[in-house]
PDB file of C-alpha atoms in Angstrom:
ATOM      1  CA  MET A   9      56.493  77.455 -20.379  1.00 85.00           C
ATOM      2  CA  GLU A  10      55.562  80.176 -22.870  1.00 92.00           C
ATOM      3  CA  ILE A  11      52.226  81.844 -23.472  1.00 93.00           C
ATOM      4  CA  ARG A  12      52.295  80.841 -27.149  1.00 94.00           C
ATOM      5  CA  TRP A  13      52.558  77.187 -26.094  1.00 95.00           C
ATOM      6  CA  LEU A  14      49.293  77.558 -24.178  1.00 96.00           C
ATOM      7  CA  GLN A  15      47.661  79.355 -27.097  1.00 95.00           C
ATOM      8  CA  ALA A  16      48.671  76.506 -29.377  1.00 95.00           C
ATOM      9  CA  PHE A  17      47.332  73.906 -26.947  1.00 95.00           C
ATOM     10  CA  VAL A  18      43.966  75.658 -26.577  1.00 95.00           C
ATOM     11  CA  ALA A  19      43.568  76.029 -30.340  1.00 94.00           C
ATOM     12  CA  VAL A  20      44.191  72.316 -30.933  1.00 94.00           C
ATOM     13  CA  ALA A  21      42.008  71.347 -27.956  1.00 94.00           C
ATOM     14  CA  GLU A  22      39.070  73.347 -29.341  1.00 92.00           C
ATOM     15  CA  GLU A  23      39.505  72.348 -32.982  1.00 91.00           C
ATOM     16  CA  LEU A  24      40.725  68.767 -32.371  1.00 92.00           C
ATOM     17  CA  HIS A  25      42.488  69.140 -35.709  1.00 92.00           C
ATOM     18  CA  PHE A  26      46.043  70.405 -36.175  1.00 93.00           C
ATOM     19  CA  GLY A  27      45.356  71.781 -39.653  1.00 92.00           C
ATOM     20  CA  ARG A  28      42.379  73.901 -38.566  1.00 92.00           C
ATOM     21  CA  ALA A  29      44.195  75.021 -35.420  1.00 93.00           C
ATOM     22  CA  ALA A  30      47.217  76.075 -37.478  1.00 93.00           C
ATOM     23  CA  ALA A  31      45.012  78.067 -39.854  1.00 92.00           C
ATOM     24  CA  ARG A  32      43.304  79.716 -36.889  1.00 90.00           C
ATOM     25  CA  LEU A  33      46.685  80.728 -35.429  1.00 93.00           C
ATOM     26  CA  GLN A  34      47.975  81.766 -38.860  1.00 91.00           C
ATOM     27  CA  MET A  35      50.954  79.437 -38.743  1.00 92.00           C
ATOM     28  CA  ALA A  36      52.107  76.270 -40.457  1.00 93.00           C
ATOM     29  CA  GLN A  37      51.037  72.895 -39.096  1.00 93.00           C
ATOM     30  CA  SER A  38      54.550  71.551 -38.463  1.00 93.00           C
ATOM     31  CA  PRO A  39      55.631  74.400 -36.133  1.00 94.00           C
ATOM     32  CA  LEU A  40      52.307  74.067 -34.320  1.00 94.00           C
ATOM     33  CA  SER A  41      52.922  70.356 -33.694  1.00 94.00           C
ATOM     34  CA  GLN A  42      56.418  71.136 -32.427  1.00 95.00           C
ATOM     35  CA  THR A  43      55.041  73.802 -30.086  1.00 96.00           C
ATOM     36  CA  VAL A  44      52.509  71.391 -28.594  1.00 95.00           C
ATOM     37  CA  ARG A  45      55.226  68.763 -28.117  1.00 95.00           C
ATOM     38  CA  LYS A  46      57.369  71.323 -26.265  1.00 95.00           C
ATOM     39  CA  LEU A  47      54.462  71.932 -23.890  1.00 96.00           C
ATOM     40  CA  GLU A  48      53.944  68.199 -23.384  1.00 95.00           C
ATOM     41  CA  LYS A  49      57.661  67.767 -22.660  1.00 95.00           C
ATOM     42  CA  GLU A  50      57.549  70.643 -20.162  1.00 95.00           C
ATOM     43  CA  ILE A  51      54.525  69.166 -18.360  1.00 94.00           C
ATOM     44  CA  GLY A  52      55.777  65.622 -18.600  1.00 95.00           C
ATOM     45  CA  VAL A  53      52.647  63.917 -19.952  1.00 95.00           C
ATOM     46  CA  PRO A  54      50.950  63.705 -23.372  1.00 96.00           C
ATOM     47  CA  LEU A  55      48.008  66.075 -23.760  1.00 96.00           C
ATOM     48  CA  PHE A  56      46.645  64.636 -27.004  1.00 95.00           C
ATOM     49  CA  GLU A  57      46.041  61.209 -28.458  1.00 94.00           C
ATOM     50  CA  ARG A  58      47.049  61.434 -32.112  1.00 92.00           C
ATOM     51  CA  SER A  59      46.305  59.118 -35.000  1.00 88.00           C
ATOM     52  CA  THR A  60      46.249  59.506 -38.764  1.00 82.00           C
ATOM     53  CA  ARG A  61      42.507  60.128 -38.599  1.00 85.00           C
ATOM     54  CA  SER A  62      41.790  61.955 -35.367  1.00 89.00           C
ATOM     55  CA  VAL A  63      43.055  64.054 -32.478  1.00 93.00           C
ATOM     56  CA  ALA A  64      41.605  63.721 -28.973  1.00 94.00           C
ATOM     57  CA  LEU A  65      42.446  65.107 -25.549  1.00 94.00           C
ATOM     58  CA  THR A  66      43.967  62.697 -23.070  1.00 95.00           C
ATOM     59  CA  SER A  67      42.688  62.708 -19.486  1.00 94.00           C
ATOM     60  CA  ALA A  68      45.649  64.944 -18.648  1.00 95.00           C
ATOM     61  CA  GLY A  69      44.662  67.246 -21.517  1.00 94.00           C
ATOM     62  CA  HIS A  70      41.105  67.534 -20.196  1.00 93.00           C
ATOM     63  CA  THR A  71      42.482  68.358 -16.755  1.00 93.00           C
ATOM     64  CA  PHE A  72      44.934  70.932 -18.087  1.00 95.00           C
ATOM     65  CA  LEU A  73      42.486  72.753 -20.403  1.00 94.00           C
ATOM     66  CA  PRO A  74      40.576  74.848 -17.791  1.00 92.00           C
ATOM     67  CA  HIS A  75      43.900  75.914 -16.246  1.00 93.00           C
ATOM     68  CA  ALA A  76      45.155  76.989 -19.673  1.00 94.00           C
ATOM     69  CA  TYR A  77      41.960  79.012 -20.172  1.00 92.00           C
ATOM     70  CA  ARG A  78      42.458  80.772 -16.842  1.00 88.00           C
ATOM     71  CA  ILE A  79      46.133  81.560 -17.516  1.00 92.00           C
ATOM     72  CA  LEU A  80      45.380  83.033 -20.932  1.00 90.00           C
ATOM     73  CA  GLU A  81      42.436  84.966 -19.524  1.00 83.00           C
ATOM     74  CA  SER A  82      44.639  86.407 -16.768  1.00 84.00           C
ATOM     75  CA  VAL A  83      47.240  87.476 -19.325  1.00 86.00           C
ATOM     76  CA  ASP A  84      44.563  89.079 -21.478  1.00 78.00           C
ATOM     77  CA  ILE A  85      43.044  90.907 -18.505  1.00 73.00           C
ATOM     78  CA  ALA A  86      46.483  92.157 -17.487  1.00 76.00           C
ATOM     79  CA  ARG A  87      47.026  93.429 -21.016  1.00 71.00           C
ATOM     80  CA  GLN A  88      43.656  95.182 -21.036  1.00 68.00           C
ATOM     81  CA  ALA A  89      44.250  96.649 -17.586  1.00 66.00           C
ATOM     82  CA  THR A  90      47.066  98.770 -18.947  1.00 67.00           C
ATOM     83  CA  ARG A  91      44.655 100.342 -21.426  1.00 59.00           C
ATOM     84  CA  ALA A  92      41.466 100.507 -19.382  1.00 58.00           C
ATOM     85  CA  SER A  93      40.273 103.837 -18.089  1.00 54.00           C
ATOM     86  CA  ALA A  94      40.576 104.497 -14.374  1.00 53.00           C
ATOM     87  CA  GLY A  95      37.777 102.832 -12.450  1.00 61.00           C
ATOM     88  CA  GLY A  96      36.599 100.854 -15.495  1.00 73.00           C
ATOM     89  CA  VAL A  97      35.708  97.160 -15.546  1.00 83.00           C
ATOM     90  CA  TYR A  98      37.440  95.058 -18.149  1.00 82.00           C
ATOM     91  CA  GLY A  99      37.746  91.415 -19.037  1.00 85.00           C
ATOM     92  CA  ARG A 100      36.163  88.748 -21.185  1.00 88.00           C
ATOM     93  CA  ILE A 101      32.892  86.833 -20.825  1.00 95.00           C
ATOM     94  CA  LYS A 102      31.947  83.825 -22.930  1.00 96.00           C
ATOM     95  CA  ILE A 103      28.163  83.314 -22.988  1.00 97.00           C
ATOM     96  CA  GLY A 104      26.459  80.107 -24.109  1.00 97.00           C
ATOM     97  CA  PHE A 105      22.916  80.060 -25.471  1.00 96.00           C
ATOM     98  CA  THR A 106      20.622  77.658 -27.288  1.00 94.00           C
ATOM     99  CA  GLY A 107      19.328  79.771 -30.148  1.00 91.00           C
ATOM    100  CA  VAL A 108      15.844  81.056 -30.956  1.00 91.00           C
ATOM    101  CA  LEU A 109      14.610  80.099 -27.481  1.00 93.00           C
ATOM    102  CA  ASN A 110      16.745  82.897 -26.013  1.00 96.00           C
ATOM    103  CA  HIS A 111      15.752  85.667 -28.425  1.00 95.00           C
ATOM    104  CA  LEU A 112      13.822  87.572 -25.733  1.00 95.00           C
ATOM    105  CA  SER A 113      16.622  87.392 -23.145  1.00 97.00           C
ATOM    106  CA  LEU A 114      20.027  87.335 -24.823  1.00 97.00           C
ATOM    107  CA  PRO A 115      19.834  90.548 -26.929  1.00 97.00           C
ATOM    108  CA  PRO A 116      18.722  92.914 -24.131  1.00 97.00           C
ATOM    109  CA  LEU A 117      21.410  91.551 -21.812  1.00 98.00           C
ATOM    110  CA  THR A 118      24.267  91.830 -24.309  1.00 97.00           C
ATOM    111  CA  ARG A 119      23.149  95.299 -25.449  1.00 97.00           C
ATOM    112  CA  ALA A 120      23.101  96.535 -21.860  1.00 97.00           C
ATOM    113  CA  LEU A 121      26.515  95.045 -21.128  1.00 97.00           C
ATOM    114  CA  ARG A 122      28.082  96.627 -24.213  1.00 95.00           C
ATOM    115  CA  GLN A 123      26.570 100.017 -23.390  1.00 95.00           C
ATOM    116  CA  ARG A 124      27.493 100.029 -19.690  1.00 93.00           C
ATOM    117  CA  TYR A 125      30.835  98.196 -19.832  1.00 92.00           C
ATOM    118  CA  PRO A 126      32.433  98.710 -23.259  1.00 91.00           C
ATOM    119  CA  ASP A 127      35.777  97.343 -22.023  1.00 86.00           C
ATOM    120  CA  ILE A 128      34.271  93.893 -21.441  1.00 91.00           C
ATOM    121  CA  GLU A 129      34.684  91.639 -24.463  1.00 90.00           C
ATOM    122  CA  LEU A 130      31.690  89.375 -25.098  1.00 95.00           C
ATOM    123  CA  THR A 131      31.900  86.078 -26.983  1.00 94.00           C
ATOM    124  CA  LEU A 132      28.602  84.366 -27.799  1.00 96.00           C
ATOM    125  CA  VAL A 133      28.496  80.607 -28.354  1.00 93.00           C
ATOM    126  CA  GLY A 134      25.306  79.216 -29.897  1.00 92.00           C
ATOM    127  CA  ARG A 135      23.612  75.809 -29.907  1.00 89.00           C
ATOM    128  CA  ILE A 136      24.563  75.072 -26.308  1.00 93.00           C
ATOM    129  CA  MET A 137      22.014  72.781 -24.674  1.00 93.00           C
ATOM    130  CA  THR A 138      21.548  72.796 -20.901  1.00 94.00           C
ATOM    131  CA  ARG A 139      23.589  69.651 -20.225  1.00 92.00           C
ATOM    132  CA  ASP A 140      26.531  70.901 -22.302  1.00 93.00           C
ATOM    133  CA  ALA A 141      26.253  74.334 -20.704  1.00 95.00           C
ATOM    134  CA  ILE A 142      26.700  72.878 -17.220  1.00 95.00           C
ATOM    135  CA  THR A 143      29.730  70.867 -18.330  1.00 93.00           C
ATOM    136  CA  GLN A 144      31.348  73.865 -20.009  1.00 94.00           C
ATOM    137  CA  LEU A 145      30.651  76.186 -17.080  1.00 95.00           C
ATOM    138  CA  ASP A 146      32.255  73.665 -14.756  1.00 92.00           C
ATOM    139  CA  SER A 147      35.355  73.360 -16.957  1.00 89.00           C
ATOM    140  CA  GLY A 148      35.730  77.097 -17.515  1.00 90.00           C
ATOM    141  CA  ALA A 149      34.975  76.943 -21.253  1.00 90.00           C
ATOM    142  CA  LEU A 150      31.921  79.171 -20.606  1.00 95.00           C
ATOM    143  CA  ASP A 151      31.442  81.938 -18.047  1.00 96.00           C
ATOM    144  CA  LEU A 152      27.680  82.385 -18.288  1.00 98.00           C
ATOM    145  CA  ALA A 153      24.951  80.360 -19.980  1.00 98.00           C
ATOM    146  CA  PHE A 154      21.238  80.421 -20.667  1.00 98.00           C
ATOM    147  CA  VAL A 155      19.781  77.140 -19.419  1.00 97.00           C
ATOM    148  CA  GLY A 156      16.515  75.416 -18.655  1.00 96.00           C
ATOM    149  CA  LEU A 157      15.741  75.031 -14.962  1.00 96.00           C
ATOM    150  CA  PRO A 158      16.039  73.190 -12.717  1.00 93.00           C
ATOM    151  CA  VAL A 159      19.530  71.758 -13.152  1.00 93.00           C
ATOM    152  CA  GLU A 160      20.556  68.873 -10.954  1.00 88.00           C
ATOM    153  CA  THR A 161      24.096  69.811  -9.987  1.00 89.00           C
ATOM    154  CA  ALA A 162      25.799  71.688  -7.187  1.00 88.00           C
ATOM    155  CA  SER A 163      28.694  72.784  -9.391  1.00 91.00           C
ATOM    156  CA  VAL A 164      26.881  75.840 -10.804  1.00 96.00           C
ATOM    157  CA  SER A 165      24.691  78.624  -9.486  1.00 97.00           C
ATOM    158  CA  THR A 166      21.459  79.519 -11.296  1.00 98.00           C
ATOM    159  CA  ARG A 167      18.778  82.204 -11.311  1.00 98.00           C
ATOM    160  CA  LEU A 168      15.315  82.100 -12.884  1.00 98.00           C
ATOM    161  CA  ILE A 169      14.871  84.873 -15.467  1.00 98.00           C
ATOM    162  CA  ARG A 170      11.729  83.923 -17.403  1.00 97.00           C
ATOM    163  CA  ARG A 171       8.771  81.519 -17.347  1.00 97.00           C
ATOM    164  CA  GLU A 172       7.007  80.701 -20.610  1.00 97.00           C
ATOM    165  CA  PRO A 173       3.997  78.410 -21.087  1.00 97.00           C
ATOM    166  CA  PHE A 174       4.197  75.704 -23.725  1.00 97.00           C
ATOM    167  CA  GLY A 175       1.994  75.581 -26.794  1.00 98.00           C
ATOM    168  CA  ALA A 176       1.845  73.471 -29.937  1.00 98.00           C
ATOM    169  CA  VAL A 177       3.416  74.431 -33.247  1.00 98.00           C
ATOM    170  CA  LEU A 178       1.327  72.856 -36.016  1.00 98.00           C
ATOM    171  CA  PRO A 179       1.498  72.818 -39.803  1.00 98.00           C
ATOM    172  CA  ALA A 180      -0.943  75.384 -41.192  1.00 97.00           C
ATOM    173  CA  ASP A 181      -3.014  72.619 -42.781  1.00 97.00           C
ATOM    174  CA  HIS A 182      -3.299  70.579 -39.565  1.00 98.00           C
ATOM    175  CA  PRO A 183      -6.937  69.815 -38.601  1.00 97.00           C
ATOM    176  CA  LEU A 184      -6.478  71.689 -35.291  1.00 98.00           C
ATOM    177  CA  ALA A 185      -4.582  74.674 -36.700  1.00 97.00           C
ATOM    178  CA  SER A 186      -7.616  76.981 -36.601  1.00 97.00           C
ATOM    179  CA  GLU A 187      -8.524  76.217 -32.984  1.00 97.00           C
ATOM    180  CA  PRO A 188      -7.986  78.988 -30.386  1.00 97.00           C
ATOM    181  CA  GLU A 189      -6.472  76.390 -28.028  1.00 97.00           C
ATOM    182  CA  ILE A 190      -6.136  72.607 -27.923  1.00 98.00           C
ATOM    183  CA  ASP A 191      -5.776  69.814 -25.406  1.00 97.00           C
ATOM    184  CA  LEU A 192      -2.347  68.209 -25.548  1.00 97.00           C
ATOM    185  CA  ARG A 193      -4.033  64.791 -25.661  1.00 97.00           C
ATOM    186  CA  ASP A 194      -5.474  65.716 -29.070  1.00 97.00           C
ATOM    187  CA  LEU A 195      -1.935  65.345 -30.494  1.00 98.00           C
ATOM    188  CA  ALA A 196      -1.429  61.795 -29.227  1.00 97.00           C
ATOM    189  CA  GLU A 197      -1.619  60.342 -32.758  1.00 97.00           C
ATOM    190  CA  ASP A 198       0.675  62.937 -34.354  1.00 98.00           C
ATOM    191  CA  GLY A 199       4.370  62.561 -35.063  1.00 98.00           C
ATOM    192  CA  PHE A 200       6.618  64.938 -33.077  1.00 98.00           C
ATOM    193  CA  VAL A 201       9.730  66.847 -34.104  1.00 98.00           C
ATOM    194  CA  THR A 202      12.085  67.317 -31.138  1.00 96.00           C
ATOM    195  CA  THR A 203      15.659  67.886 -30.133  1.00 93.00           C
ATOM    196  CA  PRO A 204      17.563  64.607 -29.606  1.00 90.00           C
ATOM    197  CA  LEU A 205      17.199  62.958 -26.214  1.00 82.00           C
ATOM    198  CA  SER A 206      20.986  62.657 -26.064  1.00 83.00           C
ATOM    199  CA  ALA A 207      21.441  66.422 -26.522  1.00 85.00           C
ATOM    200  CA  GLY A 208      20.475  67.179 -22.937  1.00 85.00           C
ATOM    201  CA  SER A 209      17.863  69.785 -23.834  1.00 90.00           C
ATOM    202  CA  ALA A 210      15.619  71.023 -21.028  1.00 92.00           C
ATOM    203  CA  LEU A 211      13.031  71.954 -23.676  1.00 92.00           C
ATOM    204  CA  GLN A 212      12.842  68.350 -24.838  1.00 92.00           C
ATOM    205  CA  GLU A 213      12.712  66.937 -21.324  1.00 93.00           C
ATOM    206  CA  VAL A 214       9.824  69.178 -20.234  1.00 94.00           C
ATOM    207  CA  ALA A 215       7.892  68.640 -23.456  1.00 94.00           C
ATOM    208  CA  MET A 216       8.208  64.853 -23.357  1.00 94.00           C
ATOM    209  CA  ARG A 217       7.257  64.740 -19.677  1.00 95.00           C
ATOM    210  CA  ALA A 218       4.161  66.829 -20.433  1.00 96.00           C
ATOM    211  CA  CYS A 219       3.059  64.305 -23.062  1.00 97.00           C
ATOM    212  CA  VAL A 220       3.536  61.400 -20.671  1.00 96.00           C
ATOM    213  CA  ASP A 221       1.567  63.270 -17.989  1.00 95.00           C
ATOM    214  CA  ALA A 222      -1.192  63.777 -20.588  1.00 96.00           C
ATOM    215  CA  GLY A 223      -1.432  60.011 -20.996  1.00 96.00           C
ATOM    216  CA  PHE A 224       0.614  59.218 -24.095  1.00 97.00           C
ATOM    217  CA  ARG A 225       4.204  58.660 -25.138  1.00 96.00           C
ATOM    218  CA  PRO A 226       4.952  60.897 -28.125  1.00 96.00           C
ATOM    219  CA  ARG A 227       5.933  59.280 -31.408  1.00 96.00           C
ATOM    220  CA  VAL A 228       9.130  61.083 -32.445  1.00 97.00           C
ATOM    221  CA  VAL A 229       9.483  61.215 -36.237  1.00 97.00           C
ATOM    222  CA  GLN A 230      12.460  63.572 -36.493  1.00 96.00           C
ATOM    223  CA  GLU A 231      15.188  64.804 -34.157  1.00 95.00           C
ATOM    224  CA  ILE A 232      17.261  67.908 -34.807  1.00 94.00           C
ATOM    225  CA  THR A 233      19.374  70.053 -32.476  1.00 89.00           C
ATOM    226  CA  ASP A 234      18.507  73.570 -33.686  1.00 91.00           C
ATOM    227  CA  PRO A 235      15.127  74.715 -32.237  1.00 92.00           C
ATOM    228  CA  TYR A 236      14.429  76.955 -35.231  1.00 93.00           C
ATOM    229  CA  MET A 237      14.986  74.049 -37.608  1.00 95.00           C
ATOM    230  CA  ILE A 238      12.324  72.187 -35.633  1.00 96.00           C
ATOM    231  CA  LEU A 239       9.908  74.943 -36.674  1.00 97.00           C
ATOM    232  CA  MET A 240      11.037  74.641 -40.286  1.00 97.00           C
ATOM    233  CA  LEU A 241      10.386  70.903 -40.262  1.00 98.00           C
ATOM    234  CA  VAL A 242       6.915  71.510 -38.862  1.00 98.00           C
ATOM    235  CA  ALA A 243       6.319  73.955 -41.722  1.00 97.00           C
ATOM    236  CA  ALA A 244       7.421  71.205 -44.086  1.00 97.00           C
ATOM    237  CA  GLY A 245       4.713  68.933 -42.678  1.00 97.00           C
ATOM    238  CA  VAL A 246       7.094  66.496 -41.002  1.00 98.00           C
ATOM    239  CA  GLY A 247       5.228  66.620 -37.697  1.00 98.00           C
ATOM    240  CA  VAL A 248       4.165  68.822 -34.795  1.00 98.00           C
ATOM    241  CA  ALA A 249       6.241  70.284 -31.966  1.00 98.00           C
ATOM    242  CA  LEU A 250       5.865  71.632 -28.468  1.00 97.00           C
ATOM    243  CA  MET A 251       7.479  75.045 -28.037  1.00 97.00           C
ATOM    244  CA  THR A 252       7.329  77.934 -25.601  1.00 96.00           C
ATOM    245  CA  SER A 253       5.094  80.954 -26.160  1.00 96.00           C
ATOM    246  CA  GLY A 254       8.097  83.205 -26.671  1.00 94.00           C
ATOM    247  CA  ILE A 255       8.636  81.848 -30.173  1.00 94.00           C
ATOM    248  CA  ALA A 256       5.009  82.438 -31.269  1.00 93.00           C
ATOM    249  CA  ALA A 257       5.994  85.608 -33.135  1.00 92.00           C
ATOM    250  CA  LEU A 258       8.883  83.840 -34.883  1.00 93.00           C
ATOM    251  CA  THR A 259       7.117  80.824 -36.357  1.00 95.00           C
ATOM    252  CA  PRO A 260       7.869  80.496 -40.098  1.00 95.00           C
ATOM    253  CA  PRO A 261       5.208  80.645 -42.826  1.00 96.00           C
ATOM    254  CA  GLY A 262       3.243  77.435 -42.989  1.00 97.00           C
ATOM    255  CA  THR A 263       2.997  77.019 -39.217  1.00 98.00           C
ATOM    256  CA  VAL A 264       0.754  78.238 -36.413  1.00 98.00           C
ATOM    257  CA  PHE A 265       1.299  78.427 -32.663  1.00 98.00           C
ATOM    258  CA  VAL A 266      -1.707  77.203 -30.661  1.00 98.00           C
ATOM    259  CA  PRO A 267      -1.901  77.535 -26.833  1.00 97.00           C
ATOM    260  CA  LEU A 268      -2.719  74.477 -24.726  1.00 97.00           C
ATOM    261  CA  THR A 269      -5.771  74.128 -22.496  1.00 96.00           C
ATOM    262  CA  GLY A 270      -5.675  73.243 -18.826  1.00 92.00           C
ATOM    263  CA  GLU A 271      -2.963  73.901 -16.258  1.00 93.00           C
ATOM    264  CA  PRO A 272      -0.055  75.698 -17.965  1.00 94.00           C
ATOM    265  CA  ILE A 273       3.115  73.720 -18.625  1.00 94.00           C
ATOM    266  CA  TYR A 274       6.044  76.061 -18.113  1.00 96.00           C
ATOM    267  CA  MET A 275       9.553  76.236 -19.438  1.00 96.00           C
ATOM    268  CA  ASN A 276      11.718  77.900 -16.784  1.00 97.00           C
ATOM    269  CA  HIS A 277      14.551  79.851 -18.380  1.00 97.00           C
ATOM    270  CA  GLY A 278      17.573  80.633 -16.250  1.00 98.00           C
ATOM    271  CA  LEU A 279      21.107  81.925 -16.183  1.00 98.00           C
ATOM    272  CA  ALA A 280      23.869  79.672 -14.892  1.00 98.00           C
ATOM    273  CA  TRP A 281      27.468  80.314 -13.881  1.00 98.00           C
ATOM    274  CA  SER A 282      30.220  78.682 -11.840  1.00 96.00           C
ATOM    275  CA  PRO A 283      30.547  80.266  -8.380  1.00 96.00           C
ATOM    276  CA  ARG A 284      34.208  79.195  -8.384  1.00 93.00           C
ATOM    277  CA  ARG A 285      35.003  81.390 -11.398  1.00 91.00           C
ATOM    278  CA  VAL A 286      33.375  84.757 -10.757  1.00 93.00           C
ATOM    279  CA  SER A 287      35.658  87.412 -12.247  1.00 90.00           C
ATOM    280  CA  ASP A 288      35.057  91.162 -11.913  1.00 88.00           C
ATOM    281  CA  ALA A 289      33.601  91.137 -15.439  1.00 92.00           C
ATOM    282  CA  LEU A 290      31.207  88.306 -14.641  1.00 96.00           C
ATOM    283  CA  ARG A 291      30.246  89.934 -11.348  1.00 96.00           C
ATOM    284  CA  VAL A 292      29.042  93.114 -13.067  1.00 95.00           C
ATOM    285  CA  ALA A 293      27.390  91.037 -15.816  1.00 97.00           C
ATOM    286  CA  LEU A 294      25.359  89.209 -13.189  1.00 98.00           C
ATOM    287  CA  ALA A 295      24.391  92.538 -11.627  1.00 97.00           C
ATOM    288  CA  VAL A 296      23.285  93.872 -15.029  1.00 97.00           C
ATOM    289  CA  SER A 297      21.295  90.685 -15.630  1.00 98.00           C
ATOM    290  CA  GLU A 298      19.348  91.252 -12.410  1.00 97.00           C
ATOM    291  CA  ASP A 299      18.414  94.697 -13.701  1.00 97.00           C
ATOM    292  CA  ILE A 300      17.613  93.705 -17.302  1.00 97.00           C
ATOM    293  CA  LEU A 301      16.257  90.195 -16.636  1.00 97.00           C
ATOM    294  CA  PRO A 302      14.748  90.274 -13.139  1.00 97.00           C
ATOM    295  CA  THR A 303      13.484  87.070 -11.563  1.00 97.00           C
ATOM    296  CA  PRO A 304       9.705  86.874 -12.208  1.00 95.00           C
ATOM    297  CA  ASP A 305       7.318  86.844  -9.247  1.00 86.00           C
TER     298      ASP A 305
END
């Protein structure tokens, strides 16, 4: 088994398209297909289901993928070790985040990591909802992820890093837009813009539960994955949205952020990682996170 076989497998597994994977590896598609077939012959089972229209991982392919990631990571770390300064920490960390919801947490953490540990390579992967983050941490596709807490799984470890109260994002011409604060029940007749229920977003789950607790089931008029695009749709007058206070300074023109009355409804932001895959690089990253993003009282 050769390292380039594993690199070819990972590229196809991530792209699920031989043409895109070949372009990514800067090689022709035919040699790439031959390389993958050599790996399948070596292992003894097919790793991909191929058709004229699609490429998908087999169950064996899904099982093999995290092992391929770890092998390639070990090779890369070994290569970096020969160049790293004595006593330095080196490696690679892939961090998943949602988007605008993490703008107060992600930048200070990554800046601190780059300043303190320049030999650690950081890869940032956006639009990762909590449910997907847990799956990818468990498989080894991610090393660290920003998530909404709590998460109902024993496969990852988590730590609370921030608590933000919810408020309402309203179109600027909404009848309640000029109020200093509003009762959530006052929005019972409005249409809501949310992330899809199927996306596994902690933001959506908390927001919808808050509406139900307030005595109404929200009427969803538009679903979209990107939290910032939710704000844009509110600006367009499509509906209203529930968002955390951290985005109040980022709302686009044509919208206003209005706090809610009563007992605060909190979004609990956390970091998650797999305790089974704590490398030296991840270990120091977690230590830096405790310094930069301490758990609130």
